[in-house]
XYZ file of C-alpha atoms in Angstrom:
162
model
C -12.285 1.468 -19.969
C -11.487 1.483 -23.499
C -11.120 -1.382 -25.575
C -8.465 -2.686 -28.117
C -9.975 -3.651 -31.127
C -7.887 -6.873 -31.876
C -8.550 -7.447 -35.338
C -6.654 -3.415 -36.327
C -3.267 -3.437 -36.837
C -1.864 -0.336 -35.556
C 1.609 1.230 -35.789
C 4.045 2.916 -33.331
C 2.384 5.988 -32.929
C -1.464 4.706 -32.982
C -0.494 1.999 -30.340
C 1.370 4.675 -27.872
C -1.647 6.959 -28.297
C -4.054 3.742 -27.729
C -2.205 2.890 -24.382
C -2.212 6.422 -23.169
C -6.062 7.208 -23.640
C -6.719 3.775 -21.943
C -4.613 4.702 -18.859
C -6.213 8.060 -18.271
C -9.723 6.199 -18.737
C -8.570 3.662 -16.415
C -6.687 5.985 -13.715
C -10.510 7.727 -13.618
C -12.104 4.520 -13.552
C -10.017 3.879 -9.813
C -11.275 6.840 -8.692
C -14.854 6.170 -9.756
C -14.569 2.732 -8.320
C -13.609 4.180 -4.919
C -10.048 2.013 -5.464
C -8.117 5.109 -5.260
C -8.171 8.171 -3.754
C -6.811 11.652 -5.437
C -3.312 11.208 -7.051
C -2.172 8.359 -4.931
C -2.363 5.510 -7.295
C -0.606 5.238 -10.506
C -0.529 2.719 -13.462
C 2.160 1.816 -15.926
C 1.969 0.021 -19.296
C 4.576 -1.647 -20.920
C 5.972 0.188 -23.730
C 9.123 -0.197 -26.747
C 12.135 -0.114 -24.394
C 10.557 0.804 -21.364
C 7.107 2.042 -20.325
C 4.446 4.357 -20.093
C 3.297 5.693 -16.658
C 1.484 8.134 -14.637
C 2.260 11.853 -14.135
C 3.388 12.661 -10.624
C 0.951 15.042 -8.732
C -1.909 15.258 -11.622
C -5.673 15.231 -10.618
C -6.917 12.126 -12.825
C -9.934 14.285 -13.730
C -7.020 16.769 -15.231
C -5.019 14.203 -17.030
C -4.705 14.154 -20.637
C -3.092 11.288 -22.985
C -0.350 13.967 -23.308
C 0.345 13.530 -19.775
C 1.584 10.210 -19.596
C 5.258 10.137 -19.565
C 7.358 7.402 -21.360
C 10.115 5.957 -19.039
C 12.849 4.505 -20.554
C 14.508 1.337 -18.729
C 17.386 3.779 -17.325
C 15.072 5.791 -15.630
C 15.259 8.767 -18.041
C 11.912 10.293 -19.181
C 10.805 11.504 -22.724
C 8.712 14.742 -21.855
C 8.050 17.564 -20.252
C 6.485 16.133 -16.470
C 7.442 13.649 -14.184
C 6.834 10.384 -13.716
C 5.045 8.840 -10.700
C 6.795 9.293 -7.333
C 6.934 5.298 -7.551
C 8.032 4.873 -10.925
C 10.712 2.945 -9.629
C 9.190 -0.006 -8.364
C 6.835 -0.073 -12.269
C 10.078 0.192 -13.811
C 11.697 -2.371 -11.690
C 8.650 -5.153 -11.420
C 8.254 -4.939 -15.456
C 12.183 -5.897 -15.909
C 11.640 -8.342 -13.248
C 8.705 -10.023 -14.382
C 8.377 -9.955 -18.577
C 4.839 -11.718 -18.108
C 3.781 -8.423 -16.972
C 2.499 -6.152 -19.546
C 0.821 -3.584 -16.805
C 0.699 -2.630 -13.536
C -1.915 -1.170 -12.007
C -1.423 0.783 -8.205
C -3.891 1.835 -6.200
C -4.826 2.927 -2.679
C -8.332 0.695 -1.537
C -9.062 1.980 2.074
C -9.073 -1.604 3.608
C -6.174 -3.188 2.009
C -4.168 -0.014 2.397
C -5.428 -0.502 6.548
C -3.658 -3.940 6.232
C -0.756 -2.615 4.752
C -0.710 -0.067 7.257
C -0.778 -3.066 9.951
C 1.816 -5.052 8.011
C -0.938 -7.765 7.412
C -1.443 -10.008 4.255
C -4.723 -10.221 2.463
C -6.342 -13.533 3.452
C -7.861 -15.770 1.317
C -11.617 -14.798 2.257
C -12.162 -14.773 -1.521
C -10.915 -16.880 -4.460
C -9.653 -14.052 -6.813
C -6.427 -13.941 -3.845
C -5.532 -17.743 -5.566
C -5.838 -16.137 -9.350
C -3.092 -14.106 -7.874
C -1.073 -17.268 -7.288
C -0.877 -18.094 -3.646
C -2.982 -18.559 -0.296
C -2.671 -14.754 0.397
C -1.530 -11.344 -1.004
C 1.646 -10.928 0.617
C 2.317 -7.092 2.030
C 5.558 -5.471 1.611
C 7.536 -4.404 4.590
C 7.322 -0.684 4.873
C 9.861 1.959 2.648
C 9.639 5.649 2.157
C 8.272 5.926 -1.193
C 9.575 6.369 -4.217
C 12.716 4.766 -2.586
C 15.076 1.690 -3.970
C 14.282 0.119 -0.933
C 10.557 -0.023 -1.316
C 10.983 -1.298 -4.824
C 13.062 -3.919 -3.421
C 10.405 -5.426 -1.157
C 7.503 -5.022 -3.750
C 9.287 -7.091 -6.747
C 9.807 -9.793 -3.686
C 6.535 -9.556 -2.359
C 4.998 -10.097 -5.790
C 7.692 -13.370 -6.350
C 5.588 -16.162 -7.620
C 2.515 -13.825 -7.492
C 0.937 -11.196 -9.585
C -0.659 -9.160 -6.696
């Protein structure tokens, strides 16, 4: 992934064009990784009034800074594509949590099997207490891109950052 070089001062412009080459490196980076499959992850960066975010229904290999779209707080978009089908729970855990600066979702094979399941992640490993608790809580199922399932992430992630 690209890096931010922290002694530059940027302005508006440079830093907007900074976070959206860094979310198309990291979007192909998932994929790369094996943490995410196609176009079923997405990843938003906190932005001005709002945020930048992930296309809906772009091939990561296909994705160009350009493509990022900028959602503003209301839900309203600055562009010509659409945001993520789950831009509303980004939108909704960045107002709910100002610590958070990013958000990063993706689709790993075995935790999205536990999800399926309705299981937590156990703490087998101690990165799950860097995320603040004894396990990664899992959201009760919601059709995506729904109200509802944004409901259950921001309170699955209470006290938490995974």
């Amino acid at each position: 992934m690209g890096k931010v070089l922290v002694d530059q001062v940027f302005d508006r412009d440079e830093q907007e064009q900074l976070i959206r080459e860094q979310i198309v490196d990291a979007c192909r980076e998932m994929n790369a990784k094996g943490i995410n499959q196609g176009t079923s992850g997405n990843i938003s960066v906190r932005f001005d009034q709002g945020c930048l975010i992930t296309p809906t229904s772009l091939d990561y290999d296909d994705m160009e800074p350009d493509d990022i779209v900028y959602l503003l707080e209301d839900g309203t978009t600055d562009g010509p594509r659409k945001p993520s089908s789950e831009w509303r729970f980004h939108r909704d855990i960045l107002m709910a949590r100002p610590e958070f600066n990013a958000i990063v979702h993706a689709h790993p094979l075995k935790s999205t099997a536990l999800a399926i399941m309705g299981r937590e992640i156990p703490a087998v490993h101690y990165m799950v207490a860097v995320f603040g608790g004894p396990v990664v809580r899992c959201a009760p199922y919601a059709t995506y891109g729904t109200a509802e399932l944004s409901a259950f992430a921001v309170e699955a992630i209470k006290d938490r950052s995974a």
